[in-house]
C-alpha cells in the first residue's frame, strides 16, 4: 500500500490526507485522465495489467491495494 | 419533490454555464443546407468547417437520384432487422461491393458506424478472450467493451511498447487477443503508428481490428484508408468503417479476409436487434462507394485544403494537433476563451465543432474542424483570417506567436509528424464518478 500511496500523493492536491479509506475519485481532486495515467504507472511499477472491470470496482485506496495484490497472485 | 433527473444537476449547471457565454452546440439549427460546405444558420450564410464530409459527396447527383429511385421502388424503410425481416437486394450487393473494394473475403453491414464497432467488437471478443484498446478510443469502442464478455485492457494512446508489455503478460493464456486501434483519431486528427502495431500483433499472435472511420476515401491511392497507405492490408484482420463521413450518408460495416465471419450475424446483438439500413441509404452508399477508388483528384484537393488550413492556423500561432490531417483541432486550456472563440466564429459565419473534456485528450478544450475537398481556397483563407482576428482579440495568440510557428507537409509528401501532443497538459476540470470514464469520446461525430 505504501508504494501506491506515495504514487497517489505525488498526483493528489497538496495537503491531501491519504489513508486506506480515501476515495480515489472523490477526495483527491483527480480527474479521470489523471487517474487513468496513475493506473498506467501502477501497471508498470507492479508489472501487471489491470483490466477495466477490476478498476471499475475500486473506490478506495484499500480497494486498489487489494485488487493489485490479487492480480499479482494471479500472475505468479 | 425529488425527480429522476436530479442526478444530472452538475451537468445541467455545466451546460447552463456554457450557454451563458453564448449559444449551446445542441441548440444550433441550420435553416437551409446550401452545399456540402455552406448552410444558413440563424439567417446567416455560414461556412461549414466541422462536418466530416471529407469528399463533399452529400449532394452528388448520382447518389441523390439512386436514393430517390430506391425510395419510390422499395419504400421508406425496412421496418425490421435482416434476421427477422430478411435482406433486401441492396444489402447483399453493398456487402459484396465493400468486400471487393477492400479485396477481402466478406463484409457485414450495420445500421450506423457506432453500431458497427459496438456489434463487431462485442461479438468478436467473447468470455475467455482479451480486448486490448487504445486509451483514446471512440465511445463506440468503449461501449462495445461494456457489451462484450471479454476482459478489457487499455494501453497508452498510440504506444506500441505499452501494448507489447500487456500482450507479454498474457502469454500462456488461452483466449484470443483482439487489439483495437483507429486510423485517424477523431478529436486531434493524429494517426496510429500502424506498422509498429502490426509487428507486435504478428509477434504475439493477436488479432488486429482497425476503425477506418475518418480515413475511408481520405488515405491510400484507392481511398481504402491507412492500411492501404501503409501497405499493411494483408496483416489486418478486421476493418470497421462508417458511411457517415466520406460516403455522405449513414451506416457502418465490418470487413475481413478471415473465413467464417458470417457467424457474427447470429451473435452480434447490435446487428440482430435493430432495423437494417433503409433502401435509399443503401442506394446512395453504393453509388458513392463506387466513386471512392477513382476520386484521386478529390483526395488531392482534400489534402491541399487540409494543408492550407493547418499551416494557416499554425502560422497564426495557434496550438494544433500533432499531425497534419483533414481533422484540424485548435487546442485551448481556457474554457471561456474556447467557448468565446467558437461563438465568435459562428457570429462571423464560420462553423466548427466545440469539444470539451472529458471527451478530449489531456483535458483540452478543442475547436475541431474537419476539412472537405469541396471547400474552396477562398473559404479556407477566410476561415483562417477570421480565426486569427478573433484569436488575437481574445489574447489566445499574439503577433509574436505567429513568427515562430513552422509549417508542415501532408503524409504522402513525407514529414507528417510535428512536435508531440504532450508539450502542455493543462489540468482537466471534469468531475467523474468512475475510474474508467472513456476519454476519446467524440460527442459530435458518429451517427
Short mmCIF file of C-alpha atoms in Angstrom, two decimals:
data_model
loop_
_atom_site.label_atom_id
_atom_site.label_comp_id
_atom_site.label_asym_id
_atom_site.label_seq_id
_atom_site.Cartn_x
_atom_site.Cartn_y
_atom_site.Cartn_z
CA UNK A 1 0.00 0.00 0.00
CA UNK A 2 2.90 2.35 0.74
CA UNK A 3 4.10 2.31 -2.86
CA UNK A 4 0.61 3.06 -4.19
CA UNK A 5 0.10 5.71 -1.52
CA UNK A 6 3.28 7.55 -2.44
CA UNK A 7 2.41 7.46 -6.17
CA UNK A 8 -1.01 8.81 -5.31
CA UNK A 9 0.48 11.55 -3.12
CA UNK A 10 2.62 12.84 -5.96
CA UNK A 11 -0.52 13.36 -8.05
CA UNK A 12 -3.06 14.50 -5.44
CA UNK A 13 -3.80 18.08 -4.45
CA UNK A 14 -1.33 19.46 -1.88
CA UNK A 15 -2.02 18.66 1.78
CA UNK A 16 -4.39 15.83 0.86
CA UNK A 17 -4.79 13.29 3.65
CA UNK A 18 -4.40 9.86 2.10
CA UNK A 19 -5.38 6.73 4.04
CA UNK A 20 -6.89 3.31 3.31
CA UNK A 21 -10.41 4.76 3.17
CA UNK A 22 -9.54 7.67 0.88
CA UNK A 23 -11.90 7.68 -2.11
CA UNK A 24 -9.59 8.00 -5.10
CA UNK A 25 -12.04 9.70 -7.47
CA UNK A 26 -13.78 11.96 -4.97
CA UNK A 27 -11.30 13.02 -2.29
CA UNK A 28 -8.11 13.96 -4.10
CA UNK A 29 -9.07 16.43 -6.81
CA UNK A 30 -8.02 13.98 -9.53
CA UNK A 31 -9.87 13.95 -12.82
CA UNK A 32 -10.48 10.86 -14.92
CA UNK A 33 -7.41 11.49 -17.09
CA UNK A 34 -5.07 11.83 -14.10
CA UNK A 35 -6.49 8.60 -12.69
CA UNK A 36 -6.00 6.77 -15.98
CA UNK A 37 -2.39 7.92 -16.06
CA UNK A 38 -1.95 6.83 -12.44
CA UNK A 39 -3.26 3.34 -13.32
CA UNK A 40 -0.84 3.09 -16.27
CA UNK A 41 2.06 3.95 -13.94
CA UNK A 42 0.95 1.38 -11.37
CA UNK A 43 0.77 -1.28 -14.09
CA UNK A 44 4.39 -0.56 -14.98
CA UNK A 45 5.69 -0.49 -11.40
CA UNK A 46 3.93 -3.73 -10.39
CA UNK A 47 4.33 -5.42 -13.79
CA UNK A 48 0.64 -6.30 -14.01
CA UNK A 49 -2.25 -5.34 -16.28
CA UNK A 50 -5.34 -4.08 -14.50
CA UNK A 51 -8.44 -4.94 -16.56
CA UNK A 52 -11.09 -2.21 -16.78
CA UNK A 53 -13.74 -4.26 -15.00
CA UNK A 54 -11.40 -4.58 -11.97
CA UNK A 55 -10.74 -0.83 -11.98
CA UNK A 56 -14.48 -0.16 -12.04
CA UNK A 57 -14.88 -1.95 -8.69
CA UNK A 58 -12.24 0.20 -6.99
CA UNK A 59 -13.28 3.16 -4.85
CA UNK A 60 -10.74 3.49 -2.03
CA UNK A 61 -7.00 3.09 -1.66
CA UNK A 62 -7.68 -0.13 0.29
CA UNK A 63 -9.77 -1.49 -2.62
CA UNK A 64 -7.00 -0.66 -5.07
CA UNK A 65 -4.32 -2.27 -2.90
CA UNK A 66 -6.39 -5.45 -2.62
CA UNK A 67 -7.07 -5.55 -6.36
CA UNK A 68 -3.36 -5.23 -7.12
CA UNK A 69 -2.46 -7.96 -4.60
CA UNK A 70 -4.96 -10.33 -6.22
CA UNK A 71 -3.67 -9.54 -9.72
CA UNK A 72 -0.09 -10.13 -8.58
CA UNK A 73 -1.08 -13.52 -7.13
CA UNK A 74 -2.92 -14.46 -10.32
CA UNK A 75 0.14 -13.55 -12.37
CA UNK A 76 2.61 -15.65 -10.38
CA UNK B 1 -40.16 16.65 -4.61
CA UNK B 2 -37.28 14.69 -6.00
CA UNK B 3 -37.00 13.91 -9.68
CA UNK B 4 -35.31 11.17 -11.65
CA UNK B 5 -33.32 13.99 -13.31
CA UNK B 6 -31.85 15.30 -10.02
CA UNK B 7 -28.62 13.35 -10.51
CA UNK B 8 -27.87 15.40 -13.61
CA UNK B 9 -27.79 18.67 -11.66
CA UNK B 10 -23.98 19.14 -12.01
CA UNK B 11 -24.21 18.50 -15.75
CA UNK B 12 -27.12 20.91 -16.06
CA UNK B 13 -25.09 23.58 -14.28
CA UNK B 14 -22.13 22.99 -16.57
CA UNK B 15 -24.40 23.26 -19.60
CA UNK B 16 -26.00 26.47 -18.27
CA UNK B 17 -22.55 28.00 -17.76
CA UNK B 18 -21.65 27.14 -21.36
CA UNK B 19 -24.90 28.58 -22.73
CA UNK B 20 -24.48 31.76 -20.63
CA UNK B 21 -21.33 32.50 -22.64
CA UNK B 22 -23.24 32.44 -25.92
CA UNK B 23 -25.01 29.53 -27.53
CA UNK B 24 -25.10 25.80 -26.95
CA UNK B 25 -23.97 23.31 -29.60
CA UNK B 26 -27.14 21.25 -29.19
CA UNK B 27 -29.38 24.22 -29.96
CA UNK B 28 -27.84 25.16 -33.28
CA UNK B 29 -30.28 24.76 -36.12
CA UNK B 30 -29.43 25.07 -39.76
CA UNK B 31 -32.37 26.58 -41.62
CA UNK B 32 -31.04 25.64 -45.02
CA UNK B 33 -28.21 23.43 -46.29
CA UNK B 34 -26.87 25.16 -49.39
CA UNK B 35 -24.00 22.81 -50.29
CA UNK B 36 -21.56 20.40 -48.60
CA UNK B 37 -19.66 23.45 -47.28
CA UNK B 38 -22.34 26.09 -46.71
CA UNK B 39 -25.57 26.42 -44.73
CA UNK B 40 -27.83 29.12 -43.33
CA UNK B 41 -27.53 29.40 -39.56
CA UNK B 42 -29.68 31.95 -37.74
CA UNK B 43 -30.38 33.68 -41.05
CA UNK B 44 -26.66 33.96 -41.84
CA UNK B 45 -24.75 32.20 -44.61
CA UNK B 46 -22.17 30.09 -42.80
CA UNK B 47 -19.11 28.14 -43.93
CA UNK B 48 -19.28 24.61 -42.52
CA UNK B 49 -15.86 23.61 -41.16
CA UNK B 50 -16.90 20.68 -38.97
CA UNK B 51 -18.95 18.17 -40.97
CA UNK B 52 -16.65 15.14 -41.60
CA UNK B 53 -17.91 15.45 -45.19
CA UNK B 54 -14.36 14.79 -46.42
CA UNK B 55 -15.03 14.37 -50.13
CA UNK B 56 -18.08 16.66 -50.25
CA UNK B 57 -20.28 13.91 -51.71
CA UNK B 58 -23.57 14.65 -49.89
CA UNK B 59 -25.12 16.35 -52.92
CA UNK B 60 -23.67 14.02 -55.56
CA UNK B 61 -26.29 13.75 -58.33
CA UNK B 62 -25.92 10.02 -58.96
CA UNK B 63 -26.24 9.22 -55.25
CA UNK B 64 -29.21 11.54 -54.72
CA UNK B 65 -31.03 10.11 -57.75
CA UNK B 66 -30.33 6.50 -56.73
CA UNK B 67 -31.75 7.25 -53.28
CA UNK B 68 -34.90 8.80 -54.78
CA UNK B 69 -35.37 5.82 -57.08
CA UNK B 70 -34.96 3.39 -54.16
CA UNK B 71 -37.49 5.33 -52.09
CA UNK B 72 -40.01 5.07 -54.92
CA UNK B 73 -39.46 1.40 -55.69
CA UNK B 74 -38.65 -0.08 -52.24
CA UNK B 75 -40.22 2.37 -49.80
CA UNK B 76 -39.01 4.47 -46.89
CA UNK B 77 -37.65 1.73 -44.62
CA UNK B 78 -37.14 -1.98 -44.00
CA UNK B 79 -39.14 -1.87 -40.72
CA UNK B 80 -37.06 -4.59 -39.14
CA UNK B 81 -33.76 -6.42 -38.84
CA UNK B 82 -32.40 -8.69 -41.52
CA UNK B 83 -32.59 -11.68 -39.18
CA UNK B 84 -36.34 -11.13 -38.71
CA UNK B 85 -37.46 -9.44 -41.95
CA UNK B 86 -34.89 -10.73 -44.41
CA UNK B 87 -32.42 -8.86 -46.58
CA UNK B 88 -33.12 -6.55 -49.50
CA UNK B 89 -31.15 -6.98 -52.69
CA UNK B 90 -29.21 -3.76 -51.94
CA UNK B 91 -27.94 -5.04 -48.58
CA UNK B 92 -26.29 -8.07 -50.19
CA UNK B 93 -24.99 -6.07 -53.14
CA UNK B 94 -23.43 -3.40 -50.91
CA UNK B 95 -21.74 -6.09 -48.79
CA UNK B 96 -20.27 -7.68 -51.91
CA UNK B 97 -19.12 -4.29 -53.19
CA UNK B 98 -17.48 -3.47 -49.86
CA UNK B 99 -15.64 -6.81 -49.81
CA UNK B 100 -14.48 -6.22 -53.39
CA UNK B 101 -13.40 -2.63 -52.60
CA UNK B 102 -11.17 -3.84 -49.75
CA UNK B 103 -10.23 -7.05 -51.65
CA UNK B 104 -11.34 -9.08 -48.65
CA UNK B 105 -13.50 -12.17 -48.30
CA UNK B 106 -16.62 -10.76 -46.67
CA UNK B 107 -18.42 -7.73 -45.27
CA UNK B 108 -21.30 -7.20 -42.86
CA UNK B 109 -23.48 -4.06 -42.87
CA UNK B 110 -24.60 -2.29 -39.71
CA UNK B 111 -27.18 0.48 -39.39
CA UNK B 112 -24.68 3.10 -38.12
CA UNK B 113 -20.91 3.42 -37.66
CA UNK B 114 -21.39 3.39 -33.90
CA UNK B 115 -23.23 0.09 -34.18
CA UNK B 116 -20.53 -1.36 -36.44
CA UNK B 117 -17.95 -1.01 -33.67
CA UNK B 118 -20.44 -1.95 -30.98
CA UNK B 119 -21.63 -5.01 -32.89
CA UNK B 120 -18.32 -6.19 -34.30
CA UNK B 121 -16.12 -5.84 -31.22
CA UNK B 122 -18.66 -7.13 -28.67
CA UNK B 123 -19.33 -10.20 -30.80
CA UNK B 124 -15.72 -10.99 -31.80
CA UNK B 125 -14.37 -10.96 -28.23
CA UNK B 126 -16.12 -13.50 -26.01
CA UNK B 127 -15.87 -14.66 -22.39
CA UNK B 128 -12.32 -16.05 -22.34
CA UNK B 129 -10.89 -13.51 -24.78
CA UNK B 130 -8.99 -10.27 -24.24
CA UNK B 131 -9.71 -6.86 -25.74
CA UNK B 132 -6.72 -4.51 -25.85
CA UNK B 133 -7.91 -0.98 -26.60
CA UNK B 134 -6.21 2.39 -27.02
CA UNK B 135 -6.89 4.76 -24.11
CA UNK B 136 -8.20 7.43 -26.51
CA UNK B 137 -10.71 5.11 -28.18
CA UNK B 138 -14.02 6.41 -29.52
CA UNK B 139 -17.12 5.96 -27.33
CA UNK B 140 -18.38 3.20 -29.65
CA UNK B 141 -15.29 1.13 -28.77
CA UNK B 142 -15.65 1.75 -25.03
CA UNK B 143 -19.34 0.85 -25.23
CA UNK B 144 -18.50 -2.32 -27.20
CA UNK B 145 -16.21 -3.33 -24.32
CA UNK B 146 -19.08 -2.96 -21.87
CA UNK B 147 -21.27 -5.15 -24.07
CA UNK B 148 -18.55 -7.78 -24.52
CA UNK B 149 -17.84 -10.55 -22.00
CA UNK B 150 -14.09 -10.29 -22.67
CA UNK B 151 -11.51 -8.86 -20.27
CA UNK B 152 -10.66 -5.32 -21.34
CA UNK B 153 -7.13 -3.95 -21.00
CA UNK B 154 -6.24 -0.40 -22.04
CA UNK B 155 -2.87 0.66 -23.42
CA UNK B 156 -1.44 4.17 -23.53
CA UNK B 157 -2.55 6.15 -26.59
CA UNK B 158 -0.54 5.24 -29.71
CA UNK B 159 2.10 3.46 -27.57
CA UNK B 160 3.20 0.12 -29.09
CA UNK B 161 5.64 -0.57 -26.22
CA UNK B 162 2.89 -0.27 -23.64
CA UNK B 163 0.73 -2.65 -25.71
CA UNK B 164 3.62 -5.11 -26.02
CA UNK B 165 4.13 -5.24 -22.24
CA UNK B 166 0.44 -6.06 -21.86
CA UNK B 167 0.50 -8.80 -24.50
CA UNK B 168 3.62 -10.28 -22.91
CA UNK B 169 1.80 -10.59 -19.58
CA UNK B 170 -0.98 -12.52 -21.36
CA UNK B 171 1.40 -15.11 -22.81
CA UNK B 172 0.25 -18.60 -21.86
CA UNK B 173 -3.41 -17.63 -21.57
CA UNK B 174 -5.69 -19.44 -23.99
CA UNK B 175 -8.21 -16.78 -25.12
CA UNK B 176 -7.92 -14.79 -28.35
CA UNK B 177 -6.37 -11.34 -28.09
CA UNK B 178 -8.04 -8.62 -30.15
CA UNK B 179 -6.27 -5.26 -30.46
CA UNK B 180 -8.42 -2.23 -31.38
CA UNK B 181 -6.98 0.94 -32.95
CA UNK B 182 -8.30 3.84 -35.01
CA UNK B 183 -6.62 5.06 -38.18
CA UNK B 184 -7.18 8.78 -37.51
CA UNK B 185 -8.32 9.74 -34.01
CA UNK B 186 -11.38 11.94 -34.28
CA UNK B 187 -10.54 14.67 -31.78
CA UNK B 188 -6.96 15.71 -32.67
CA UNK B 189 -6.58 14.07 -36.07
CA UNK B 190 -3.47 12.13 -35.01
CA UNK B 191 -2.80 8.74 -36.62
CA UNK B 192 -1.95 5.32 -35.22
CA UNK B 193 1.66 4.14 -35.83
CA UNK B 194 0.15 1.19 -37.66
CA UNK B 195 3.28 -0.62 -38.85
CA UNK B 196 4.58 -0.89 -35.28
CA UNK B 197 1.26 -2.29 -34.09
CA UNK B 198 1.20 -4.80 -36.96
CA UNK B 199 4.67 -6.08 -35.97
CA UNK B 200 3.52 -6.59 -32.38
CA UNK B 201 0.27 -8.30 -33.30
CA UNK B 202 2.22 -10.74 -35.50
CA UNK B 203 4.81 -11.40 -32.79
CA UNK B 204 2.18 -12.29 -30.19
CA UNK B 205 -0.36 -13.99 -32.47
CA UNK B 206 -3.03 -11.40 -31.68
CA UNK B 207 -5.81 -10.15 -33.95
CA UNK B 208 -5.96 -6.53 -35.06
CA UNK B 209 -9.12 -4.51 -35.78
CA UNK B 210 -8.74 -1.01 -37.15
CA UNK B 211 -11.53 1.56 -37.31
CA UNK B 212 -11.06 3.45 -40.58
CA UNK B 213 -13.99 5.84 -39.98
CA UNK B 214 -12.01 9.01 -40.71
CA UNK B 215 -9.71 7.57 -43.38
CA UNK B 216 -12.03 5.85 -45.87
CA UNK B 217 -11.77 7.86 -49.09
CA UNK B 218 -9.15 10.04 -47.39
CA UNK B 219 -5.94 7.96 -47.32
CA UNK B 220 -4.42 5.49 -49.79
CA UNK B 221 -4.15 5.61 -53.55
CA UNK B 222 -7.58 3.97 -53.95
CA UNK B 223 -9.03 5.58 -50.83
CA UNK B 224 -9.08 2.37 -48.77
CA UNK B 225 -7.57 4.14 -45.80
CA UNK B 226 -4.49 3.94 -43.60
CA UNK B 227 -3.98 0.18 -44.12
CA UNK B 228 -3.61 0.81 -47.85
CA UNK B 229 -1.49 3.93 -47.26
CA UNK B 230 0.91 1.99 -45.00
CA UNK B 231 0.91 -1.13 -47.23
CA UNK B 232 -0.17 -3.49 -44.43
CA UNK B 233 -3.61 -4.62 -45.66
CA UNK B 234 -2.72 -8.32 -45.72
CA UNK B 235 -1.85 -8.23 -42.00
CA UNK B 236 -5.11 -6.60 -40.87
CA UNK B 237 -7.75 -9.00 -39.54
CA UNK B 238 -10.75 -6.68 -39.34
CA UNK B 239 -11.68 -3.21 -40.59
CA UNK B 240 -14.69 -1.27 -39.38
CA UNK B 241 -15.95 1.88 -41.02
CA UNK B 242 -18.83 4.26 -41.49
CA UNK B 243 -20.87 5.71 -44.34
CA UNK B 244 -21.50 8.91 -42.39
CA UNK B 245 -18.28 10.69 -43.31
CA UNK B 246 -16.75 10.46 -46.81
CA UNK B 247 -19.68 8.30 -48.04
CA UNK B 248 -22.07 11.08 -47.05
CA UNK B 249 -24.98 9.06 -45.68
CA UNK B 250 -25.37 6.82 -42.60
CA UNK B 251 -24.48 3.21 -41.80
CA UNK B 252 -21.44 1.15 -40.87
CA UNK B 253 -19.61 -2.04 -41.80
CA UNK B 254 -17.16 -4.74 -40.79
CA UNK B 255 -14.90 -6.36 -43.39
CA UNK B 256 -12.46 -9.22 -43.01
CA UNK B 257 -10.47 -11.69 -45.02
CA UNK B 258 -10.86 -14.42 -42.39
CA UNK B 259 -13.13 -17.30 -43.44
CA UNK B 260 -16.29 -17.90 -41.42
CA UNK B 261 -17.10 -14.34 -40.43
CA UNK B 262 -20.81 -14.72 -41.30
CA UNK B 263 -21.45 -16.38 -37.93
CA UNK B 264 -21.14 -12.90 -36.39
CA UNK B 265 -24.60 -12.15 -37.83
CA UNK B 266 -26.07 -14.60 -35.31
CA UNK B 267 -24.05 -13.38 -32.33
CA UNK B 268 -23.96 -9.60 -32.67
CA UNK B 269 -26.87 -8.00 -30.83
CA UNK B 270 -26.44 -4.54 -32.44
CA UNK B 271 -26.76 -6.33 -35.80
CA UNK B 272 -29.71 -8.56 -34.89
CA UNK B 273 -31.94 -6.32 -32.81
CA UNK B 274 -32.23 -3.15 -34.85
CA UNK B 275 -33.73 -2.24 -38.21
CA UNK B 276 -31.45 -2.74 -41.21
CA UNK B 277 -30.35 0.29 -43.28
CA UNK B 278 -33.21 1.72 -45.40
CA UNK B 279 -33.12 1.18 -49.19
CA UNK B 280 -32.46 4.85 -50.01
CA UNK B 281 -29.45 4.93 -47.69
CA UNK B 282 -28.08 1.71 -49.17
CA UNK B 283 -28.62 3.01 -52.71
CA UNK B 284 -26.71 6.27 -52.14
CA UNK B 285 -23.93 4.47 -50.21
CA UNK B 286 -23.44 2.09 -53.16
CA UNK B 287 -23.18 4.93 -55.66
CA UNK B 288 -20.73 6.94 -53.56
CA UNK B 289 -18.60 3.91 -52.63
CA UNK B 290 -18.29 3.10 -56.34
CA UNK B 291 -16.65 6.51 -56.86
CA UNK B 292 -14.18 6.37 -53.96
CA UNK B 293 -11.37 4.47 -55.69
CA UNK B 294 -11.39 6.88 -58.63
CA UNK B 295 -11.73 10.05 -56.55
CA UNK B 296 -8.00 10.78 -56.80
CA UNK B 297 -8.48 14.45 -57.66
CA UNK B 298 -10.85 14.97 -54.72
CA UNK B 299 -8.34 13.29 -52.37
CA UNK B 300 -5.57 15.55 -53.61
CA UNK B 301 -7.81 18.60 -53.15
CA UNK B 302 -8.74 17.39 -49.65
CA UNK B 303 -5.08 17.18 -48.60
CA UNK B 304 -4.24 20.51 -50.25
CA UNK B 305 -7.13 22.04 -48.31
CA UNK B 306 -6.05 20.39 -45.05
CA UNK B 307 -2.52 21.68 -45.60
CA UNK B 308 -3.81 25.21 -46.23
CA UNK B 309 -5.94 25.21 -43.06
CA UNK B 310 -3.35 23.52 -40.81
CA UNK B 311 -0.45 25.67 -41.94
CA UNK B 312 -2.57 28.84 -41.93
CA UNK B 313 -3.64 28.35 -38.32
CA UNK B 314 -0.17 27.20 -37.26
CA UNK B 315 1.44 30.25 -38.85
CA UNK B 316 -1.06 32.42 -36.97
CA UNK B 317 0.31 30.91 -33.76
CA UNK B 318 -2.48 28.51 -32.71
CA UNK B 319 -1.63 25.28 -30.87
CA UNK B 320 -2.88 22.41 -33.06
CA UNK B 321 -2.94 18.60 -33.02
CA UNK B 322 0.42 16.85 -33.63
CA UNK B 323 -0.26 15.69 -37.20
CA UNK B 324 -1.46 17.33 -40.36
CA UNK B 325 -4.71 15.61 -41.33
CA UNK B 326 -8.21 16.60 -42.51
CA UNK B 327 -9.11 16.94 -38.83
CA UNK B 328 -7.61 20.21 -37.62
CA UNK B 329 -8.13 20.97 -33.92
CA UNK B 330 -7.16 24.17 -32.10
CA UNK B 331 -6.08 23.24 -28.55
CA UNK B 332 -7.03 25.55 -25.71
CA UNK B 333 -6.71 25.20 -21.95
CA UNK B 334 -9.03 28.07 -21.00
CA UNK B 335 -12.71 27.04 -21.36
CA UNK B 336 -14.04 30.60 -21.53
CA UNK B 337 -11.68 31.52 -24.35
CA UNK B 338 -12.52 28.31 -26.22
CA UNK B 339 -16.23 29.00 -25.95
CA UNK B 340 -15.75 32.68 -26.89
CA UNK B 341 -13.71 31.73 -29.96
CA UNK B 342 -16.33 29.18 -31.03
CA UNK B 343 -19.15 31.73 -30.61
CA UNK B 344 -17.14 34.46 -32.31
CA UNK B 345 -16.51 32.23 -35.31
CA UNK B 346 -20.23 31.44 -35.67
CA UNK B 347 -21.05 35.18 -35.44
CA UNK B 348 -18.54 35.70 -38.25
CA UNK B 349 -20.09 32.92 -40.36
CA UNK B 350 -17.71 30.01 -39.68
CA UNK B 351 -19.00 26.84 -38.02
CA UNK B 352 -16.62 24.48 -36.16
CA UNK B 353 -17.16 21.77 -33.51
CA UNK B 354 -16.63 22.62 -29.87
CA UNK B 355 -15.27 19.60 -27.96
CA UNK B 356 -14.98 19.64 -24.18
CA UNK B 357 -13.38 17.38 -21.53
CA UNK B 358 -13.72 14.55 -20.65
CA UNK B 359 -14.37 13.81 -24.34
CA UNK B 360 -10.97 15.27 -25.29
CA UNK B 361 -7.36 14.11 -24.73
CA UNK B 362 -5.40 15.73 -21.87
CA UNK B 363 -8.48 17.70 -20.80
CA UNK B 364 -8.04 20.15 -23.64
CA UNK B 365 -10.81 22.37 -24.94
CA UNK B 366 -10.86 21.86 -28.67
CA UNK B 367 -12.18 23.81 -31.59
CA UNK B 368 -12.29 21.00 -34.06
CA UNK B 369 -12.69 21.43 -37.76
CA UNK B 370 -12.80 18.78 -40.45
CA UNK B 371 -11.89 19.95 -43.91
CA UNK B 372 -13.59 18.88 -47.14
CA UNK B 373 -12.40 18.53 -50.72
CA UNK B 374 -15.39 20.75 -51.53
CA UNK B 375 -14.02 23.75 -49.61
CA UNK B 376 -12.57 26.45 -51.84
CA UNK B 377 -9.19 28.02 -51.06
CA UNK B 378 -11.10 31.29 -50.55
CA UNK B 379 -13.37 29.74 -47.90
CA UNK B 380 -10.35 28.35 -46.05
CA UNK B 381 -8.46 31.64 -46.28
CA UNK B 382 -11.49 33.45 -44.88
CA UNK B 383 -11.81 30.95 -42.02
CA UNK B 384 -8.12 31.35 -41.12
CA UNK B 385 -8.39 35.14 -41.31
CA UNK B 386 -11.49 35.31 -39.08
CA UNK B 387 -10.00 32.82 -36.62
CA UNK B 388 -6.75 34.79 -36.40
CA UNK B 389 -8.59 38.07 -35.84
CA UNK B 390 -10.78 36.70 -33.05
CA UNK B 391 -7.88 34.68 -31.59
CA UNK B 392 -5.87 37.90 -31.24
CA UNK B 393 -8.81 39.83 -29.76
CA UNK B 394 -9.20 37.12 -27.13
CA UNK B 395 -5.46 37.02 -26.43
CA UNK B 396 -5.21 33.35 -27.49
CA UNK B 397 -2.49 34.23 -29.98
CA UNK B 398 -0.23 37.24 -30.28
CA UNK B 399 1.83 38.60 -33.15
CA UNK B 400 4.98 37.10 -31.64
CA UNK B 401 3.36 33.60 -31.62
CA UNK B 402 2.88 33.87 -35.34
CA UNK B 403 6.52 34.48 -36.18
CA UNK B 404 7.99 31.35 -34.63
CA UNK B 405 5.43 28.89 -36.00
CA UNK B 406 6.57 26.38 -38.62
CA UNK B 407 4.65 24.68 -41.39
CA UNK B 408 4.10 21.06 -42.27
CA UNK B 409 3.53 18.74 -45.21
CA UNK B 410 0.91 16.02 -45.54
CA UNK B 411 1.89 12.35 -45.10
CA UNK B 412 2.06 11.49 -48.78
CA UNK B 413 4.77 14.13 -49.11
CA UNK B 414 6.59 12.85 -46.02
CA UNK B 415 7.25 14.51 -42.64
CA UNK B 416 3.77 14.45 -41.17
CA UNK B 417 4.79 14.38 -37.54
CA UNK B 418 5.34 17.67 -35.80
CA UNK B 419 6.23 18.14 -32.17
CA UNK B 420 4.42 15.66 -29.90
CA UNK B 421 0.99 16.37 -28.50
CA UNK B 422 2.28 16.18 -24.95
CA UNK B 423 4.02 19.52 -24.61
CA UNK B 424 1.29 21.00 -22.45
CA UNK B 425 -1.03 19.20 -20.07
CA UNK B 426 -3.46 21.76 -18.75
CA UNK B 427 -5.47 20.46 -15.83
CA UNK B 428 -8.76 18.96 -16.84
CA UNK B 429 -11.69 20.19 -14.83
CA UNK B 430 -14.22 17.45 -15.38
CA UNK B 431 -15.73 15.70 -12.40
CA UNK B 432 -16.28 12.00 -12.83
CA UNK B 433 -17.61 9.22 -10.66
CA UNK B 434 -15.88 6.28 -12.22
CA UNK B 435 -12.24 5.33 -12.57
CA UNK B 436 -12.87 4.16 -16.12
CA UNK B 437 -14.51 7.11 -17.83
CA UNK B 438 -13.66 6.98 -21.54
CA UNK B 439 -11.56 9.85 -22.74
CA UNK B 440 -11.75 9.65 -26.50
CA UNK B 441 -15.47 10.04 -26.99
CA UNK B 442 -16.40 12.09 -29.97
CA UNK B 443 -19.68 13.66 -28.93
CA UNK B 444 -20.43 15.05 -32.35
CA UNK B 445 -19.26 12.63 -34.95
CA UNK B 446 -20.73 9.17 -35.31
CA UNK B 447 -24.40 8.88 -36.20
#
